[in-house]
GROMACS .gro file of C-alpha atoms in nm:
model
  256
    1ARG     CA    1   2.045  18.144  -0.942
    2ALA     CA    2   1.703  18.010  -0.851
    3VAL     CA    3   1.527  18.334  -0.952
    4GLU     CA    4   1.734  18.419  -1.259
    5GLU     CA    5   1.606  18.345  -1.606
    6GLU     CA    6   1.853  18.063  -1.663
    7GLY     CA    7   1.768  17.915  -1.326
    8TRP     CA    8   1.460  17.733  -1.450
    9TRP     CA    9   1.649  17.406  -1.403
   10VAL     CA   10   1.654  17.455  -1.022
   11LEU     CA   11   1.283  17.386  -0.991
   12ARG     CA   12   1.301  17.097  -1.237
   13GLN     CA   13   1.593  16.933  -1.061
   14GLU     CA   14   1.520  17.012  -0.696
   15GLY     CA   15   1.140  17.039  -0.713
   16TRP     CA   16   0.962  16.837  -0.975
   17ARG     CA   17   0.956  16.752  -1.344
   18TYR     CA   18   0.818  16.494  -1.585
   19ASP     CA   19   1.047  16.206  -1.675
   20VAL     CA   20   0.996  15.934  -1.931
   21VAL     CA   21   0.970  15.592  -1.769
   22GLY     CA   22   1.272  15.393  -1.875
   23GLY     CA   23   1.473  15.703  -1.967
   24ASP     CA   24   1.830  15.768  -1.854
   25ASP     CA   25   1.939  15.976  -1.553
   26ASP     CA   26   1.909  16.301  -1.745
   27GLY     CA   27   1.542  16.246  -1.808
   28ASP     CA   28   1.598  16.183  -2.181
   29GLU     CA   29   1.409  15.915  -2.363
   30ALA     CA   30   1.549  15.566  -2.384
   31ASP     CA   31   1.733  15.467  -2.702
   32GLY     CA   32   1.925  15.792  -2.719
   33GLY     CA   33   1.624  16.013  -2.664
   34VAL     CA   34   1.447  15.905  -2.982
   35SER     CA   35   1.094  15.765  -2.978
   36LEU     CA   36   0.934  15.589  -3.271
   37PRO     CA   37   0.630  15.747  -3.440
   38GLY     CA   38   0.312  15.642  -3.265
   39GLU     CA   39   0.503  15.480  -2.982
   40ARG     CA   40   0.335  15.520  -2.643
   41ARG     CA   41   0.547  15.660  -2.362
   42ASP     CA   42   0.469  15.667  -1.989
   43PHE     CA   43   0.570  15.959  -1.773
   44GLU     CA   44   0.637  15.991  -1.401
   45TYR     CA   45   0.721  16.269  -1.159
   46LYS     CA   46   1.085  16.312  -1.059
   47GLY     CA   47   1.275  16.564  -0.850
   48VAL     CA   48   1.509  16.563  -0.550
   49VAL     CA   49   1.266  16.710  -0.297
   50TYR     CA   50   0.968  16.528  -0.447
   51SER     CA   51   1.144  16.192  -0.410
   52GLU     CA   52   1.263  16.273  -0.056
   53MET     CA   53   0.913  16.368   0.056
   54LYS     CA   54   0.762  16.056  -0.099
   55GLY     CA   55   0.993  15.859   0.127
   56ALA     CA   56   0.907  16.074   0.428
   57TYR     CA   57   0.534  16.034   0.369
   58SER     CA   58   0.567  15.654   0.364
   59ASP     CA   59   0.669  15.657   0.732
   60PRO     CA   60   0.364  15.611   0.962
   61GLU     CA   61   0.531  15.788   1.255
   62GLY     CA   62   0.598  16.085   1.030
   63LEU     CA   63   0.231  16.082   0.932
   64MET     CA   64   0.130  16.097   1.299
   65ASP     CA   65   0.366  16.387   1.364
   66ARG     CA   66   0.229  16.585   1.068
   67VAL     CA   67  -0.133  16.524   1.167
   68ALA     CA   68  -0.062  16.622   1.528
   69GLN     CA   69   0.119  16.939   1.424
   70GLY     CA   70  -0.166  17.037   1.195
   71LEU     CA   71  -0.418  16.993   1.478
   72LEU     CA   72  -0.208  17.185   1.733
   73PHE     CA   73  -0.131  17.478   1.499
   74PRO     CA   74  -0.451  17.539   1.297
   75ASP     CA   75  -0.386  17.916   1.269
   76SER     CA   76  -0.008  17.904   1.224
   77PRO     CA   77   0.223  17.837   0.927
   78TYR     CA   78   0.342  17.541   1.134
   79ARG     CA   79   0.031  17.356   1.017
   80TYR     CA   80   0.201  17.316   0.679
   81ASP     CA   81   0.474  17.064   0.605
   82SER     CA   82   0.786  17.269   0.533
   83GLY     CA   83   0.921  16.993   0.310
   84GLY     CA   84   0.611  16.986   0.092
   85ASP     CA   85   0.334  16.733   0.039
   86PRO     CA   86   0.429  16.510  -0.259
   87ALA     CA   87   0.065  16.517  -0.369
   88VAL     CA   88   0.085  16.896  -0.398
   89ILE     CA   89   0.447  16.956  -0.503
   90PRO     CA   90   0.372  16.897  -0.877
   91THR     CA   91   0.126  17.188  -0.871
   92LEU     CA   92   0.405  17.436  -0.790
   93THR     CA   93   0.467  17.670  -1.084
   94ARG     CA   94   0.785  17.851  -1.176
   95GLU     CA   95   0.616  18.187  -1.106
   96GLU     CA   96   0.509  18.080  -0.754
   97PHE     CA   97   0.855  17.941  -0.683
   98VAL     CA   98   1.033  18.261  -0.786
   99GLY     CA   99   0.778  18.484  -0.613
  100PHE     CA  100   0.813  18.301  -0.280
  101HIS     CA  101   1.192  18.313  -0.301
  102ARG     CA  102   1.202  18.686  -0.370
  103ARG     CA  103   0.956  18.762  -0.092
  104TYR     CA  104   1.109  18.560   0.191
  105TYR     CA  105   1.467  18.463   0.099
  106HIS     CA  106   1.597  18.814   0.149
  107PRO     CA  107   1.896  18.939   0.352
  108THR     CA  108   1.647  19.131   0.569
  109ASN     CA  109   1.554  18.791   0.716
  110ALA     CA  110   1.914  18.677   0.759
  111ARG     CA  111   2.102  18.629   1.085
  112LEU     CA  112   2.479  18.607   1.078
  113PHE     CA  113   2.688  18.426   1.338
  114VAL     CA  114   3.063  18.485   1.337
  115ALA     CA  115   3.323  18.318   1.558
  116GLY     CA  116   3.688  18.411   1.589
  117ASP     CA  117   3.914  18.691   1.705
  118GLU     CA  118   3.850  19.059   1.636
  119SER     CA  119   4.011  19.062   1.291
  120ASP     CA  120   3.805  18.758   1.184
  121VAL     CA  121   3.482  18.925   1.293
  122TYR     CA  122   3.555  19.254   1.115
  123ASP     CA  123   3.659  19.072   0.798
  124ALA     CA  124   3.344  18.857   0.798
  125LEU     CA  125   3.117  19.157   0.860
  126SER     CA  126   3.288  19.353   0.582
  127ARG     CA  127   3.238  19.068   0.335
  128ALA     CA  128   2.875  19.027   0.440
  129SER     CA  129   2.810  19.399   0.406
  130SER     CA  130   2.953  19.414   0.055
  131TYR     CA  131   2.729  19.125  -0.048
  132MET     CA  132   2.407  19.222   0.127
  133THR     CA  133   2.401  19.602   0.097
  134PRO     CA  134   2.300  19.603  -0.273
  135PHE     CA  135   1.981  19.412  -0.180
  136GLY     CA  136   1.862  19.696   0.044
  137TYR     CA  137   1.623  19.663   0.336
  138ASN     CA  138   1.282  19.503   0.282
  139PRO     CA  139   1.055  19.563   0.584
  140GLN     CA  140   0.767  19.379   0.417
  141SER     CA  141   0.977  19.065   0.395
  142ARG     CA  142   1.047  19.081   0.767
  143LYS     CA  143   0.685  19.157   0.853
  144ASP     CA  144   0.547  18.870   0.644
  145SER     CA  145   0.796  18.627   0.799
  146VAL     CA  146   0.680  18.671   1.158
  147ILE     CA  147   0.514  18.354   1.288
  148PRO     CA  148   0.247  18.440   1.548
  149TYR     CA  149   0.213  18.228   1.859
  150GLN     CA  150  -0.065  17.975   1.826
  151GLN     CA  151  -0.327  18.009   2.100
  152ARG     CA  152  -0.517  17.711   2.232
  153THR     CA  153  -0.837  17.699   2.031
  154PHE     CA  154  -1.000  17.395   2.187
  155LYS     CA  155  -1.112  17.308   2.540
  156LYS     CA  156  -1.120  16.930   2.495
  157PRO     CA  157  -0.876  16.685   2.336
  158VAL     CA  158  -0.900  16.665   1.958
  159TYR     CA  159  -0.890  16.318   1.805
  160GLU     CA  160  -0.786  16.218   1.456
  161ARG     CA  161  -0.768  15.869   1.304
  162ARG     CA  162  -0.577  15.796   0.982
  163PRO     CA  163  -0.504  15.473   0.794
  164TYR     CA  164  -0.150  15.394   0.686
  165SER     CA  165   0.030  15.136   0.476
  166ALA     CA  166   0.198  14.862   0.677
  167PRO     CA  167   0.435  14.596   0.538
  168GLY     CA  168   0.289  14.254   0.586
  169GLY     CA  169  -0.038  14.406   0.705
  170ASP     CA  170   0.068  14.415   1.069
  171GLY     CA  171   0.259  14.738   1.115
  172GLY     CA  172   0.592  14.576   1.043
  173GLY     CA  173   0.649  14.472   1.400
  174GLY     CA  174   0.487  14.130   1.410
  175GLY     CA  175   0.227  14.245   1.660
  176GLY     CA  176  -0.072  14.472   1.625
  177GLY     CA  177  -0.099  14.716   1.343
  178HIS     CA  178  -0.230  15.012   1.542
  179MET     CA  179  -0.029  15.313   1.656
  180LEU     CA  180  -0.129  15.574   1.911
  181GLN     CA  181   0.021  15.910   2.002
  182VAL     CA  182  -0.081  16.193   2.234
  183THR     CA  183   0.073  16.537   2.175
  184TRP     CA  184   0.050  16.848   2.392
  185LEU     CA  185   0.117  17.212   2.303
  186LEU     CA  186   0.329  17.337   2.593
  187ASN     CA  187   0.339  17.713   2.554
  188THR     CA  188   0.145  17.994   2.389
  189GLN     CA  189   0.411  18.257   2.461
  190PRO     CA  190   0.792  18.249   2.481
  191LEU     CA  191   0.931  18.026   2.755
  192ASP     CA  192   1.177  18.176   2.999
  193GLY     CA  193   1.514  18.007   3.032
  194VAL     CA  194   1.437  17.834   3.362
  195THR     CA  195   1.110  17.683   3.235
  196GLU     CA  196   1.271  17.568   2.912
  197LEU     CA  197   1.554  17.400   3.103
  198ALA     CA  198   1.299  17.239   3.337
  199TRP     CA  199   1.119  17.081   3.040
  200ILE     CA  200   1.448  16.943   2.905
  201VAL     CA  201   1.533  16.787   3.243
  202LEU     CA  202   1.180  16.649   3.288
  203ASP     CA  203   1.185  16.500   2.938
  204HIS     CA  204   1.510  16.318   3.017
  205LEU     CA  205   1.381  16.193   3.352
  206LEU     CA  206   1.057  16.059   3.203
  207LEU     CA  207   1.187  15.909   2.877
  208GLY     CA  208   1.565  15.936   2.855
  209ARG     CA  209   1.648  15.577   2.955
  210PRO     CA  210   1.480  15.234   2.933
  211SER     CA  211   1.428  15.252   3.309
  212SER     CA  212   1.272  15.602   3.300
  213PRO     CA  213   0.928  15.585   3.470
  214LEU     CA  214   0.698  15.692   3.185
  215ARG     CA  215   0.881  15.491   2.922
  216LYS     CA  216   0.901  15.182   3.143
  217ALA     CA  217   0.536  15.205   3.252
  218LEU     CA  218   0.416  15.215   2.891
  219GLU     CA  219   0.642  14.938   2.768
  220ASP     CA  220   0.552  14.715   3.066
  221SER     CA  221   0.180  14.778   3.021
  222GLY     CA  222   0.140  14.522   2.745
  223LEU     CA  223  -0.064  14.767   2.538
  224GLY     CA  224   0.197  14.783   2.263
  225GLU     CA  225   0.548  14.694   2.156
  226GLU     CA  226   0.749  15.013   2.211
  227THR     CA  227   0.714  15.382   2.278
  228ILE     CA  228   0.711  15.644   2.003
  229GLY     CA  229   0.667  16.020   1.990
  230GLY     CA  230   1.008  16.136   2.109
  231GLY     CA  231   0.889  16.340   2.407
  232LEU     CA  232   0.992  16.705   2.404
  233ASP     CA  233   1.029  16.884   2.071
  234ASP     CA  234   1.164  17.238   2.111
  235GLU     CA  235   1.280  17.301   1.754
  236LEU     CA  236   0.990  17.538   1.682
  237SER     CA  237   0.916  17.864   1.862
  238GLN     CA  238   0.646  17.672   2.051
  239SER     CA  239   0.737  17.346   2.218
  240THR     CA  240   0.537  17.023   2.211
  241PHE     CA  241   0.551  16.697   2.403
  242ALA     CA  242   0.447  16.371   2.234
  243ILE     CA  243   0.431  16.015   2.359
  244GLY     CA  244   0.266  15.705   2.219
  245MET     CA  245   0.307  15.339   2.128
  246ARG     CA  246   0.347  15.132   1.817
  247GLY     CA  247   0.227  14.775   1.777
  248VAL     CA  248  -0.097  14.827   1.968
  249GLY     CA  249  -0.297  14.507   1.933
  250SER     CA  250  -0.652  14.626   1.884
  251ARG     CA  251  -0.881  14.928   1.878
  252ARG     CA  252  -0.989  14.831   2.228
  253ASP     CA  253  -0.629  14.869   2.346
  254VAL     CA  254  -0.610  15.204   2.168
  255SER     CA  255  -0.914  15.329   2.360
  256ARG     CA  256  -0.757  15.213   2.684
   0.00000   0.00000   0.00000
């Protein structure tokens, strides 16, 4: 429905639209949708994804993760925020929205997983075939969807400093307002099963419990209030490892 002519509402509801300030939930004007002649009205952006991403972008830890990912993947689509930057979302046009959907959201890029006995599998595959066959095969869609492995493009650590909004002016934790995170790119080619499992085990040993050595050493150091970063992230095709602290008291402690 998103790409059909009557599907214009999908972008307006899920993406972005103009709403009248003080209007009802449907985006109509107050007072039954009628405005008086010469009356000034204020508008604001609305939309499900737009509102969600505004909330996501207000989180300082999320900001650190996005900055780190952009620095680690400068030549990869991973440098972009898949949810969308709320400062950019309102520039998305209907034509761009439909064009992207038709190019990438194609059955050629689909993977089907079926569980059950033999009859369940054959029935599911038959249903899928009847639905997908009319779309045909689109090799260009598959080709354009391949995400190349990011190679390491720098020999020394890359630093980035960003300001962020903090409630009460102190980071919300009662201590220092600084946050610090170090993130590593772990692989530039697919990991074999043994290496991937080793990283999972190591991540748990280092950070999995309050008594884990890396977590305990940082939290006992007095440099900050608590650890952040989450350790191993293997959700992308290339894994990363991030560790840091919130509530760092001063820039001097950050440099330490």
